[in-house]
Amino acid sequence: MIKADHISKSFEGRTVLDDISVEFETGKTNLIIGRSGSGKTVLLKSLVGLHEVDSGAVYYDDVCYTQLTFNQRKAIRKDIGMIFQGGALLDSSTVVENVKLPLDLFTDQSEAEKMERVAFCLERVRLQGADHLYPSELSGGMIKRVAIARAIVMNPRYLFCDEPNSGLDPQTSVVIDNLIHDITREYNITTIINTHDMNSVMEIGEKIVYIHEGHKWWEGTKDDILHADNAELNDFVFASAMAKRARRAAR
Amino acid sequence: MIKILELTGRYFLLLGKVFSRPEKMRIYRERIIFEMEALGIGSIPLTAIISVFIGAVVTLQMSISLESPFIPQYLIGYATRETMVLEFSSTVVALILAGKVGSNIASEIGTMRITEQIDALEIMGVNSASYLILPKIVATVLFFPLLTLLSIFIGCVGGYAIAYVTGIMIPGDYIEGMHYAFLPYSITYSLIKSAVFAFIITSISAFCGYYADGNSLEVGRASTRAVVASSIVIMIFNLILTQILLV
């Protein structure tokens, strides 16, 4: 479980997050949705510690993460996997080197054990035959798969995904969504996905938090979202003609 | 002034992170070797080409300036050697490498910053500053003195070659000048300077890249800042080290 307790964050006097409290549940795919510039990414980066919050606290299973020092956070960070919007793979390393890096740095496994684990993770994300390619030689979907493999290689307890579908075609997006959802269930991970893709919301969203102008505007499930009477949320969710038709059909 | 103090403070805070205990020494050793190849061996051709021409040009200029029956010709070789050892092969080569290596480091680390590769390392629990910057500093501090020695040698060979090819002086006189009043300490002075300059170039360039923020334009600006700042600091330290080590 990850809990944000009244967190606020501002940059140069501009408030980006304002008194947000929310709890993300273990074993579920928790989605943070909202318009571009609403504060989703800042919330995600504040939860993971890449941004220090101005006030409030973040808890990882009752441990107050925001009060820990850099070295104390290391222990929790080894339990965190994160998939960045652009993949954030190391350009100078091959696919195998990227996935193996956390094992090289934080385990005492033999080379054979590490390679076995890397092969398992790459197989788990259904990416074979790309072991020695560099990120510049991979497609967008392949980069996301490698990023997922790297994120799960250390058996994380918490998985953060920042717009995992951005730049992907609809079919590949569904594959990536399902992969993240399956991994969450399989390993009982607390997964938090930052997205504005309504397909993801309807496919895999088990708990959804809507952020608007730095405030938590709404939270609920994907079933609740179709019947919510929050005007801002409805404007966001039913922005497309297709979604409007789906809502009329649901009613 | 406050901005400069703030930047200096951030620079030393970054150095504190860089020199904290590495995660695994084996990984760092591998990265040091990789960086030596990328930053050091990759700089040999440029250093060699510039040194051979400068050595030749200095010899030509000296032969014109010292053209007098009262000045022995071997002084041309002596002046060329002193120029190469005391100033060119450490300071001028460092300024040239600030352009090549410094911009390379700043743009590499800057790109890693804006594409969130540094954030990815931090999330893994890696001390990104130490992981990315320490191997570069160790590699350049160890390798740049070797480049200086190479530059001295090739520069002197360039001077000999121009003397031999053009006939402006007797090559034997040039060799005699090379040996004349030679102080081995001059080489030590030059090597100390090049090691210090290597540290300045690498750490300042890495600092500029590490705190790049924004888009690809910012990477370009970080790269320019790295070259300008490194060059200025090199000139300041050139003066300080000369005062301390030679005077």
mmCIF file of N, CA and C in Angstrom, chain B residues 104-211:
data_model
loop_
_atom_site.group_PDB
_atom_site.id
_atom_site.type_symbol
_atom_site.label_atom_id
_atom_site.label_comp_id
_atom_site.label_asym_id
_atom_site.label_seq_id
_atom_site.Cartn_x
_atom_site.Cartn_y
_atom_site.Cartn_z
ATOM 1 N N ASN B 104 31.402 16.863 -24.866
ATOM 2 C CA ASN B 104 30.914 15.477 -24.947
ATOM 3 C C ASN B 104 30.274 15.045 -23.624
ATOM 4 N N ILE B 105 30.980 15.314 -22.513
ATOM 5 C CA ILE B 105 30.478 14.910 -21.193
ATOM 6 C C ILE B 105 29.192 15.664 -20.854
ATOM 7 N N ALA B 106 29.204 16.991 -21.074
ATOM 8 C CA ALA B 106 28.022 17.795 -20.724
ATOM 9 C C ALA B 106 26.813 17.369 -21.540
ATOM 10 N N SER B 107 27.008 17.118 -22.834
ATOM 11 C CA SER B 107 25.844 16.760 -23.659
ATOM 12 C C SER B 107 25.372 15.342 -23.338
ATOM 13 N N GLU B 108 26.311 14.434 -23.050
ATOM 14 C CA GLU B 108 25.910 13.057 -22.710
ATOM 15 C C GLU B 108 25.082 13.041 -21.418
ATOM 16 N N ILE B 109 25.617 13.681 -20.389
ATOM 17 C CA ILE B 109 24.908 13.661 -19.096
ATOM 18 C C ILE B 109 23.640 14.518 -19.166
ATOM 19 N N GLY B 110 23.714 15.627 -19.912
ATOM 20 C CA GLY B 110 22.529 16.473 -20.081
ATOM 21 C C GLY B 110 21.405 15.732 -20.779
ATOM 22 N N THR B 111 21.752 14.972 -21.805
ATOM 23 C CA THR B 111 20.737 14.178 -22.513
ATOM 24 C C THR B 111 20.156 13.124 -21.581
ATOM 25 N N MET B 112 21.011 12.518 -20.781
ATOM 26 C CA MET B 112 20.524 11.523 -19.809
ATOM 27 C C MET B 112 19.565 12.167 -18.816
ATOM 28 N N ARG B 113 19.841 13.431 -18.461
ATOM 29 C CA ARG B 113 18.960 14.130 -17.519
ATOM 30 C C ARG B 113 17.597 14.385 -18.150
ATOM 31 N N ILE B 114 17.582 14.941 -19.368
ATOM 32 C CA ILE B 114 16.276 15.335 -19.929
ATOM 33 C C ILE B 114 15.486 14.128 -20.452
ATOM 34 N N THR B 115 16.149 13.004 -20.699
ATOM 35 C CA THR B 115 15.406 11.806 -21.121
ATOM 36 C C THR B 115 15.120 10.888 -19.919
ATOM 37 N N GLU B 116 15.294 11.401 -18.730
ATOM 38 C CA GLU B 116 14.942 10.731 -17.471
ATOM 39 C C GLU B 116 15.788 9.487 -17.168
ATOM 40 N N GLN B 117 16.921 9.332 -17.889
ATOM 41 C CA GLN B 117 17.786 8.180 -17.590
ATOM 42 C C GLN B 117 18.404 8.316 -16.199
ATOM 43 N N ILE B 118 18.693 9.558 -15.790
ATOM 44 C CA ILE B 118 19.255 9.778 -14.454
ATOM 45 C C ILE B 118 18.196 9.486 -13.393
ATOM 46 N N ASP B 119 16.949 9.904 -13.670
ATOM 47 C CA ASP B 119 15.852 9.590 -12.741
ATOM 48 C C ASP B 119 15.701 8.075 -12.603
ATOM 49 N N ALA B 120 15.832 7.371 -13.726
ATOM 50 C CA ALA B 120 15.696 5.903 -13.686
ATOM 51 C C ALA B 120 16.764 5.288 -12.782
ATOM 52 N N LEU B 121 17.989 5.812 -12.861
ATOM 53 C CA LEU B 121 19.063 5.300 -11.992
ATOM 54 C C LEU B 121 18.748 5.594 -10.523
ATOM 55 N N GLU B 122 18.259 6.820 -10.269
ATOM 56 C CA GLU B 122 17.934 7.209 -8.883
ATOM 57 C C GLU B 122 16.847 6.295 -8.311
ATOM 58 N N ILE B 123 15.847 5.995 -9.146
ATOM 59 C CA ILE B 123 14.753 5.131 -8.687
ATOM 60 C C ILE B 123 15.268 3.741 -8.310
ATOM 61 N N MET B 124 16.276 3.279 -9.061
ATOM 62 C CA MET B 124 16.840 1.959 -8.748
ATOM 63 C C MET B 124 17.592 1.977 -7.420
ATOM 64 N N GLY B 125 17.861 3.185 -6.903
ATOM 65 C CA GLY B 125 18.643 3.282 -5.668
ATOM 66 C C GLY B 125 20.116 3.522 -5.940
ATOM 67 N N VAL B 126 20.428 3.851 -7.219
ATOM 68 C CA VAL B 126 21.825 4.094 -7.596
ATOM 69 C C VAL B 126 22.167 5.562 -7.306
ATOM 70 N N ASN B 127 23.355 5.796 -6.770
ATOM 71 C CA ASN B 127 23.853 7.163 -6.636
ATOM 72 C C ASN B 127 24.298 7.593 -8.038
ATOM 73 N N SER B 128 23.387 8.257 -8.759
ATOM 74 C CA SER B 128 23.631 8.530 -10.185
ATOM 75 C C SER B 128 24.859 9.412 -10.395
ATOM 76 N N ALA B 129 25.085 10.365 -9.487
ATOM 77 C CA ALA B 129 26.233 11.261 -9.646
ATOM 78 C C ALA B 129 27.531 10.454 -9.591
ATOM 79 N N SER B 130 27.615 9.579 -8.619
ATOM 80 C CA SER B 130 28.825 8.775 -8.482
ATOM 81 C C SER B 130 28.955 7.790 -9.643
ATOM 82 N N TYR B 131 27.874 7.142 -10.002
ATOM 83 C CA TYR B 131 27.888 6.117 -11.050
ATOM 84 C C TYR B 131 28.293 6.706 -12.405
ATOM 85 N N LEU B 132 27.805 7.921 -12.694
ATOM 86 C CA LEU B 132 28.059 8.503 -14.013
ATOM 87 C C LEU B 132 29.332 9.338 -14.060
ATOM 88 N N ILE B 133 29.617 10.053 -12.976
ATOM 89 C CA ILE B 133 30.694 11.058 -13.043
ATOM 90 C C ILE B 133 32.040 10.539 -12.533
ATOM 91 N N LEU B 134 32.022 9.765 -11.441
ATOM 92 C CA LEU B 134 33.296 9.313 -10.857
ATOM 93 C C LEU B 134 34.186 8.555 -11.862
ATOM 94 N N PRO B 135 33.631 7.590 -12.628
ATOM 95 C CA PRO B 135 34.503 6.898 -13.591
ATOM 96 C C PRO B 135 35.103 7.846 -14.633
ATOM 97 N N LYS B 136 34.353 8.876 -15.018
ATOM 98 C CA LYS B 136 34.879 9.832 -16.009
ATOM 99 C C LYS B 136 36.038 10.632 -15.398
ATOM 100 N N ILE B 137 35.870 11.049 -14.142
ATOM 101 C CA ILE B 137 36.929 11.836 -13.491
ATOM 102 C C ILE B 137 38.188 10.976 -13.339
ATOM 103 N N VAL B 138 38.023 9.762 -12.831
ATOM 104 C CA VAL B 138 39.200 8.886 -12.635
ATOM 105 C C VAL B 138 39.878 8.614 -13.976
ATOM 106 N N ALA B 139 39.070 8.326 -14.990
ATOM 107 C CA ALA B 139 39.634 7.997 -16.311
ATOM 108 C C ALA B 139 40.432 9.168 -16.877
ATOM 109 N N THR B 140 39.884 10.378 -16.804
ATOM 110 C CA THR B 140 40.592 11.517 -17.412
ATOM 111 C C THR B 140 41.805 11.939 -16.578
ATOM 112 N N VAL B 141 41.666 11.876 -15.245
ATOM 113 C CA VAL B 141 42.815 12.268 -14.396
ATOM 114 C C VAL B 141 43.990 11.306 -14.621
ATOM 115 N N LEU B 142 43.683 10.044 -14.878
ATOM 116 C CA LEU B 142 44.763 9.083 -15.144
ATOM 117 C C LEU B 142 45.288 9.210 -16.572
ATOM 118 N N PHE B 143 44.387 9.520 -17.512
ATOM 119 C CA PHE B 143 44.785 9.444 -18.927
ATOM 120 C C PHE B 143 45.341 10.760 -19.484
ATOM 121 N N PHE B 144 44.844 11.901 -19.015
ATOM 122 C CA PHE B 144 45.304 13.168 -19.596
ATOM 123 C C PHE B 144 46.811 13.392 -19.424
ATOM 124 N N PRO B 145 47.418 13.022 -18.290
ATOM 125 C CA PRO B 145 48.882 13.154 -18.210
ATOM 126 C C PRO B 145 49.602 12.338 -19.293
ATOM 127 N N LEU B 146 49.025 11.170 -19.644
ATOM 128 C CA LEU B 146 49.634 10.389 -20.728
ATOM 129 C C LEU B 146 49.512 11.137 -22.060
ATOM 130 N N LEU B 147 48.370 11.801 -22.249
ATOM 131 C CA LEU B 147 48.202 12.609 -23.469
ATOM 132 C C LEU B 147 49.208 13.754 -23.500
ATOM 133 N N THR B 148 49.496 14.300 -22.322
ATOM 134 C CA THR B 148 50.478 15.398 -22.240
ATOM 135 C C THR B 148 51.861 14.898 -22.652
ATOM 136 N N LEU B 149 52.241 13.726 -22.125
ATOM 137 C CA LEU B 149 53.547 13.154 -22.502
ATOM 138 C C LEU B 149 53.608 12.911 -24.004
ATOM 139 N N LEU B 150 52.505 12.371 -24.539
ATOM 140 C CA LEU B 150 52.441 12.092 -25.968
ATOM 141 C C LEU B 150 52.572 13.393 -26.763
ATOM 142 N N SER B 151 51.885 14.433 -26.286
ATOM 143 C CA SER B 151 51.903 15.717 -26.968
ATOM 144 C C SER B 151 53.311 16.321 -26.968
ATOM 145 N N ILE B 152 54.006 16.217 -25.823
ATOM 146 C CA ILE B 152 55.381 16.746 -25.741
ATOM 147 C C ILE B 152 56.261 16.034 -26.775
ATOM 148 N N PHE B 153 56.165 14.717 -26.782
ATOM 149 C CA PHE B 153 56.996 13.913 -27.682
ATOM 150 C C PHE B 153 56.702 14.253 -29.151
ATOM 151 N N ILE B 154 55.403 14.242 -29.497
ATOM 152 C CA ILE B 154 55.040 14.469 -30.900
ATOM 153 C C ILE B 154 55.357 15.905 -31.326
ATOM 154 N N GLY B 155 55.161 16.865 -30.411
ATOM 155 C CA GLY B 155 55.486 18.260 -30.716
ATOM 156 C C GLY B 155 56.963 18.425 -31.016
ATOM 157 N N CYS B 156 57.805 17.779 -30.211
ATOM 158 C CA CYS B 156 59.257 17.866 -30.426
ATOM 159 C C CYS B 156 59.644 17.184 -31.740
ATOM 160 N N VAL B 157 58.977 16.076 -32.041
ATOM 161 C CA VAL B 157 59.235 15.387 -33.314
ATOM 162 C C VAL B 157 58.820 16.291 -34.483
ATOM 163 N N GLY B 158 57.699 16.993 -34.316
ATOM 164 C CA GLY B 158 57.229 17.926 -35.360
ATOM 165 C C GLY B 158 58.258 19.008 -35.628
ATOM 166 N N GLY B 159 58.857 19.513 -34.558
ATOM 167 C CA GLY B 159 59.896 20.545 -34.698
ATOM 168 C C GLY B 159 61.109 19.998 -35.429
ATOM 169 N N TYR B 160 61.503 18.797 -35.072
ATOM 170 C CA TYR B 160 62.656 18.157 -35.722
ATOM 171 C C TYR B 160 62.369 17.955 -37.205
ATOM 172 N N ALA B 161 61.160 17.486 -37.502
ATOM 173 C CA ALA B 161 60.784 17.188 -38.884
ATOM 174 C C ALA B 161 60.847 18.445 -39.743
ATOM 175 N N ILE B 162 60.338 19.564 -39.201
ATOM 176 C CA ILE B 162 60.329 20.799 -40.005
ATOM 177 C C ILE B 162 61.763 21.313 -40.198
ATOM 178 N N ALA B 163 62.586 21.119 -39.171
ATOM 179 C CA ALA B 163 63.993 21.525 -39.291
ATOM 180 C C ALA B 163 64.684 20.689 -40.361
ATOM 181 N N TYR B 164 64.397 19.417 -40.383
ATOM 182 C CA TYR B 164 65.015 18.484 -41.332
ATOM 183 C C TYR B 164 64.518 18.745 -42.751
ATOM 184 N N VAL B 165 63.211 18.933 -42.894
ATOM 185 C CA VAL B 165 62.607 19.070 -44.234
ATOM 186 C C VAL B 165 62.952 20.417 -44.867
ATOM 187 N N THR B 166 62.860 21.499 -44.094
ATOM 188 C CA THR B 166 63.064 22.838 -44.675
ATOM 189 C C THR B 166 64.525 23.278 -44.651
ATOM 190 N N GLY B 167 65.314 22.661 -43.797
ATOM 191 C CA GLY B 167 66.722 23.041 -43.716
ATOM 192 C C GLY B 167 66.956 24.369 -43.030
ATOM 193 N N ILE B 168 66.013 24.841 -42.259
ATOM 194 C CA ILE B 168 66.180 26.130 -41.572
ATOM 195 C C ILE B 168 67.267 26.068 -40.512
ATOM 196 N N MET B 169 67.562 24.887 -40.042
ATOM 197 C CA MET B 169 68.656 24.715 -39.078
ATOM 198 C C MET B 169 69.197 23.297 -39.197
ATOM 199 N N ILE B 170 70.329 23.085 -38.595
ATOM 200 C CA ILE B 170 70.924 21.745 -38.628
ATOM 201 C C ILE B 170 70.183 20.877 -37.613
ATOM 202 N N PRO B 171 69.627 19.739 -38.056
ATOM 203 C CA PRO B 171 68.871 18.882 -37.121
ATOM 204 C C PRO B 171 69.664 18.514 -35.874
ATOM 205 N N GLY B 172 70.960 18.381 -36.017
ATOM 206 C CA GLY B 172 71.800 18.055 -34.862
ATOM 207 C C GLY B 172 71.744 19.143 -33.800
ATOM 208 N N ASP B 173 71.682 20.402 -34.244
ATOM 209 C CA ASP B 173 71.568 21.529 -33.301
ATOM 210 C C ASP B 173 70.235 21.471 -32.558
ATOM 211 N N TYR B 174 69.218 21.071 -33.327
ATOM 212 C CA TYR B 174 67.873 20.963 -32.722
ATOM 213 C C TYR B 174 67.887 19.919 -31.593
ATOM 214 N N ILE B 175 68.541 18.780 -31.879
ATOM 215 C CA ILE B 175 68.617 17.706 -30.874
ATOM 216 C C ILE B 175 69.417 18.199 -29.654
ATOM 217 N N GLU B 176 70.480 18.927 -29.940
ATOM 218 C CA GLU B 176 71.302 19.468 -28.850
ATOM 219 C C GLU B 176 70.460 20.402 -27.963
ATOM 220 N N GLY B 177 69.645 21.225 -28.624
ATOM 221 C CA GLY B 177 68.752 22.136 -27.890
ATOM 222 C C GLY B 177 67.738 21.380 -27.051
ATOM 223 N N MET B 178 67.300 20.245 -27.561
ATOM 224 C CA MET B 178 66.335 19.422 -26.815
ATOM 225 C C MET B 178 66.927 18.964 -25.468
ATOM 226 N N HIS B 179 68.243 18.711 -25.477
ATOM 227 C CA HIS B 179 68.909 18.238 -24.259
ATOM 228 C C HIS B 179 69.387 19.383 -23.357
ATOM 229 N N TYR B 180 69.474 20.570 -23.916
ATOM 230 C CA TYR B 180 70.099 21.688 -23.220
ATOM 231 C C TYR B 180 69.293 22.119 -21.979
ATOM 232 N N ALA B 181 69.964 22.206 -20.853
ATOM 233 C CA ALA B 181 69.387 22.707 -19.589
ATOM 234 C C ALA B 181 68.056 22.051 -19.264
ATOM 235 N N PHE B 182 68.016 20.751 -19.479
ATOM 236 C CA PHE B 182 66.741 20.039 -19.239
ATOM 237 C C PHE B 182 66.529 19.793 -17.749
ATOM 238 N N LEU B 183 65.354 20.205 -17.257
ATOM 239 C CA LEU B 183 64.994 19.964 -15.850
ATOM 240 C C LEU B 183 63.855 18.956 -15.810
ATOM 241 N N PRO B 184 64.085 17.769 -15.278
ATOM 242 C CA PRO B 184 62.996 16.771 -15.230
ATOM 243 C C PRO B 184 61.776 17.294 -14.473
ATOM 244 N N TYR B 185 62.000 18.237 -13.565
ATOM 245 C CA TYR B 185 60.873 18.770 -12.791
ATOM 246 C C TYR B 185 59.838 19.464 -13.691
ATOM 247 N N SER B 186 60.316 19.976 -14.834
ATOM 248 C CA SER B 186 59.385 20.630 -15.778
ATOM 249 C C SER B 186 58.306 19.644 -16.226
ATOM 250 N N ILE B 187 58.736 18.410 -16.427
ATOM 251 C CA ILE B 187 57.777 17.367 -16.849
ATOM 252 C C ILE B 187 56.787 17.107 -15.708
ATOM 253 N N THR B 188 57.313 17.015 -14.484
ATOM 254 C CA THR B 188 56.440 16.792 -13.324
ATOM 255 C C THR B 188 55.406 17.914 -13.216
ATOM 256 N N TYR B 189 55.899 19.139 -13.375
ATOM 257 C CA TYR B 189 55.011 20.314 -13.330
ATOM 258 C C TYR B 189 53.915 20.200 -14.381
ATOM 259 N N SER B 190 54.300 19.792 -15.573
ATOM 260 C CA SER B 190 53.352 19.680 -16.674
ATOM 261 C C SER B 190 52.311 18.576 -16.408
ATOM 262 N N LEU B 191 52.782 17.472 -15.844
ATOM 263 C CA LEU B 191 51.871 16.347 -15.561
ATOM 264 C C LEU B 191 50.891 16.700 -14.438
ATOM 265 N N ILE B 192 51.393 17.406 -13.418
ATOM 266 C CA ILE B 192 50.490 17.827 -12.326
ATOM 267 C C ILE B 192 49.416 18.752 -12.895
ATOM 268 N N LYS B 193 49.845 19.691 -13.741
ATOM 269 C CA LYS B 193 48.868 20.619 -14.332
ATOM 270 C C LYS B 193 47.823 19.860 -15.148
ATOM 271 N N SER B 194 48.275 18.902 -15.947
ATOM 272 C CA SER B 194 47.307 18.216 -16.812
ATOM 273 C C SER B 194 46.322 17.380 -15.985
ATOM 274 N N ALA B 195 46.788 16.795 -14.864
ATOM 275 C CA ALA B 195 45.872 16.030 -14.002
ATOM 276 C C ALA B 195 44.824 16.962 -13.379
ATOM 277 N N VAL B 196 45.291 18.135 -12.925
ATOM 278 C CA VAL B 196 44.353 19.106 -12.327
ATOM 279 C C VAL B 196 43.359 19.601 -13.385
ATOM 280 N N PHE B 197 43.874 19.884 -14.581
ATOM 281 C CA PHE B 197 42.982 20.368 -15.649
ATOM 282 C C PHE B 197 41.971 19.285 -16.042
ATOM 283 N N ALA B 198 42.409 18.036 -16.022
ATOM 284 C CA ALA B 198 41.487 16.931 -16.348
ATOM 285 C C ALA B 198 40.332 16.909 -15.356
ATOM 286 N N PHE B 199 40.674 17.080 -14.074
ATOM 287 C CA PHE B 199 39.637 17.106 -13.037
ATOM 288 C C PHE B 199 38.683 18.283 -13.268
ATOM 289 N N ILE B 200 39.262 19.443 -13.594
ATOM 290 C CA ILE B 200 38.429 20.647 -13.821
ATOM 291 C C ILE B 200 37.478 20.429 -15.001
ATOM 292 N N ILE B 201 38.029 19.959 -16.114
ATOM 293 C CA ILE B 201 37.198 19.771 -17.323
ATOM 294 C C ILE B 201 36.065 18.787 -17.039
ATOM 295 N N THR B 202 36.409 17.646 -16.457
ATOM 296 C CA THR B 202 35.411 16.592 -16.283
ATOM 297 C C THR B 202 34.360 16.976 -15.253
ATOM 298 N N SER B 203 34.807 17.502 -14.117
ATOM 299 C CA SER B 203 33.829 17.795 -13.058
ATOM 300 C C SER B 203 32.918 18.961 -13.436
ATOM 301 N N ILE B 204 33.470 20.005 -14.041
ATOM 302 C CA ILE B 204 32.636 21.162 -14.415
ATOM 303 C C ILE B 204 31.670 20.777 -15.541
ATOM 304 N N SER B 205 32.161 20.032 -16.517
ATOM 305 C CA SER B 205 31.290 19.631 -17.630
ATOM 306 C C SER B 205 30.179 18.708 -17.130
ATOM 307 N N ALA B 206 30.537 17.786 -16.248
ATOM 308 C CA ALA B 206 29.527 16.875 -15.691
ATOM 309 C C ALA B 206 28.500 17.667 -14.877
ATOM 310 N N PHE B 207 28.978 18.659 -14.132
ATOM 311 C CA PHE B 207 28.073 19.509 -13.341
ATOM 312 C C PHE B 207 27.075 20.231 -14.257
ATOM 313 N N CYS B 208 27.596 20.805 -15.360
ATOM 314 C CA CYS B 208 26.710 21.525 -16.289
ATOM 315 C C CYS B 208 25.669 20.572 -16.884
ATOM 316 N N GLY B 209 26.086 19.362 -17.236
ATOM 317 C CA GLY B 209 25.146 18.400 -17.814
ATOM 318 C C GLY B 209 24.162 17.864 -16.788
ATOM 319 N N TYR B 210 24.651 17.612 -15.585
ATOM 320 C CA TYR B 210 23.822 16.967 -14.547
ATOM 321 C C TYR B 210 22.647 17.852 -14.152
ATOM 322 N N TYR B 211 22.861 19.161 -14.176
ATOM 323 C CA TYR B 211 21.779 20.075 -13.789
ATOM 324 C C TYR B 211 21.103 20.719 -14.997
#
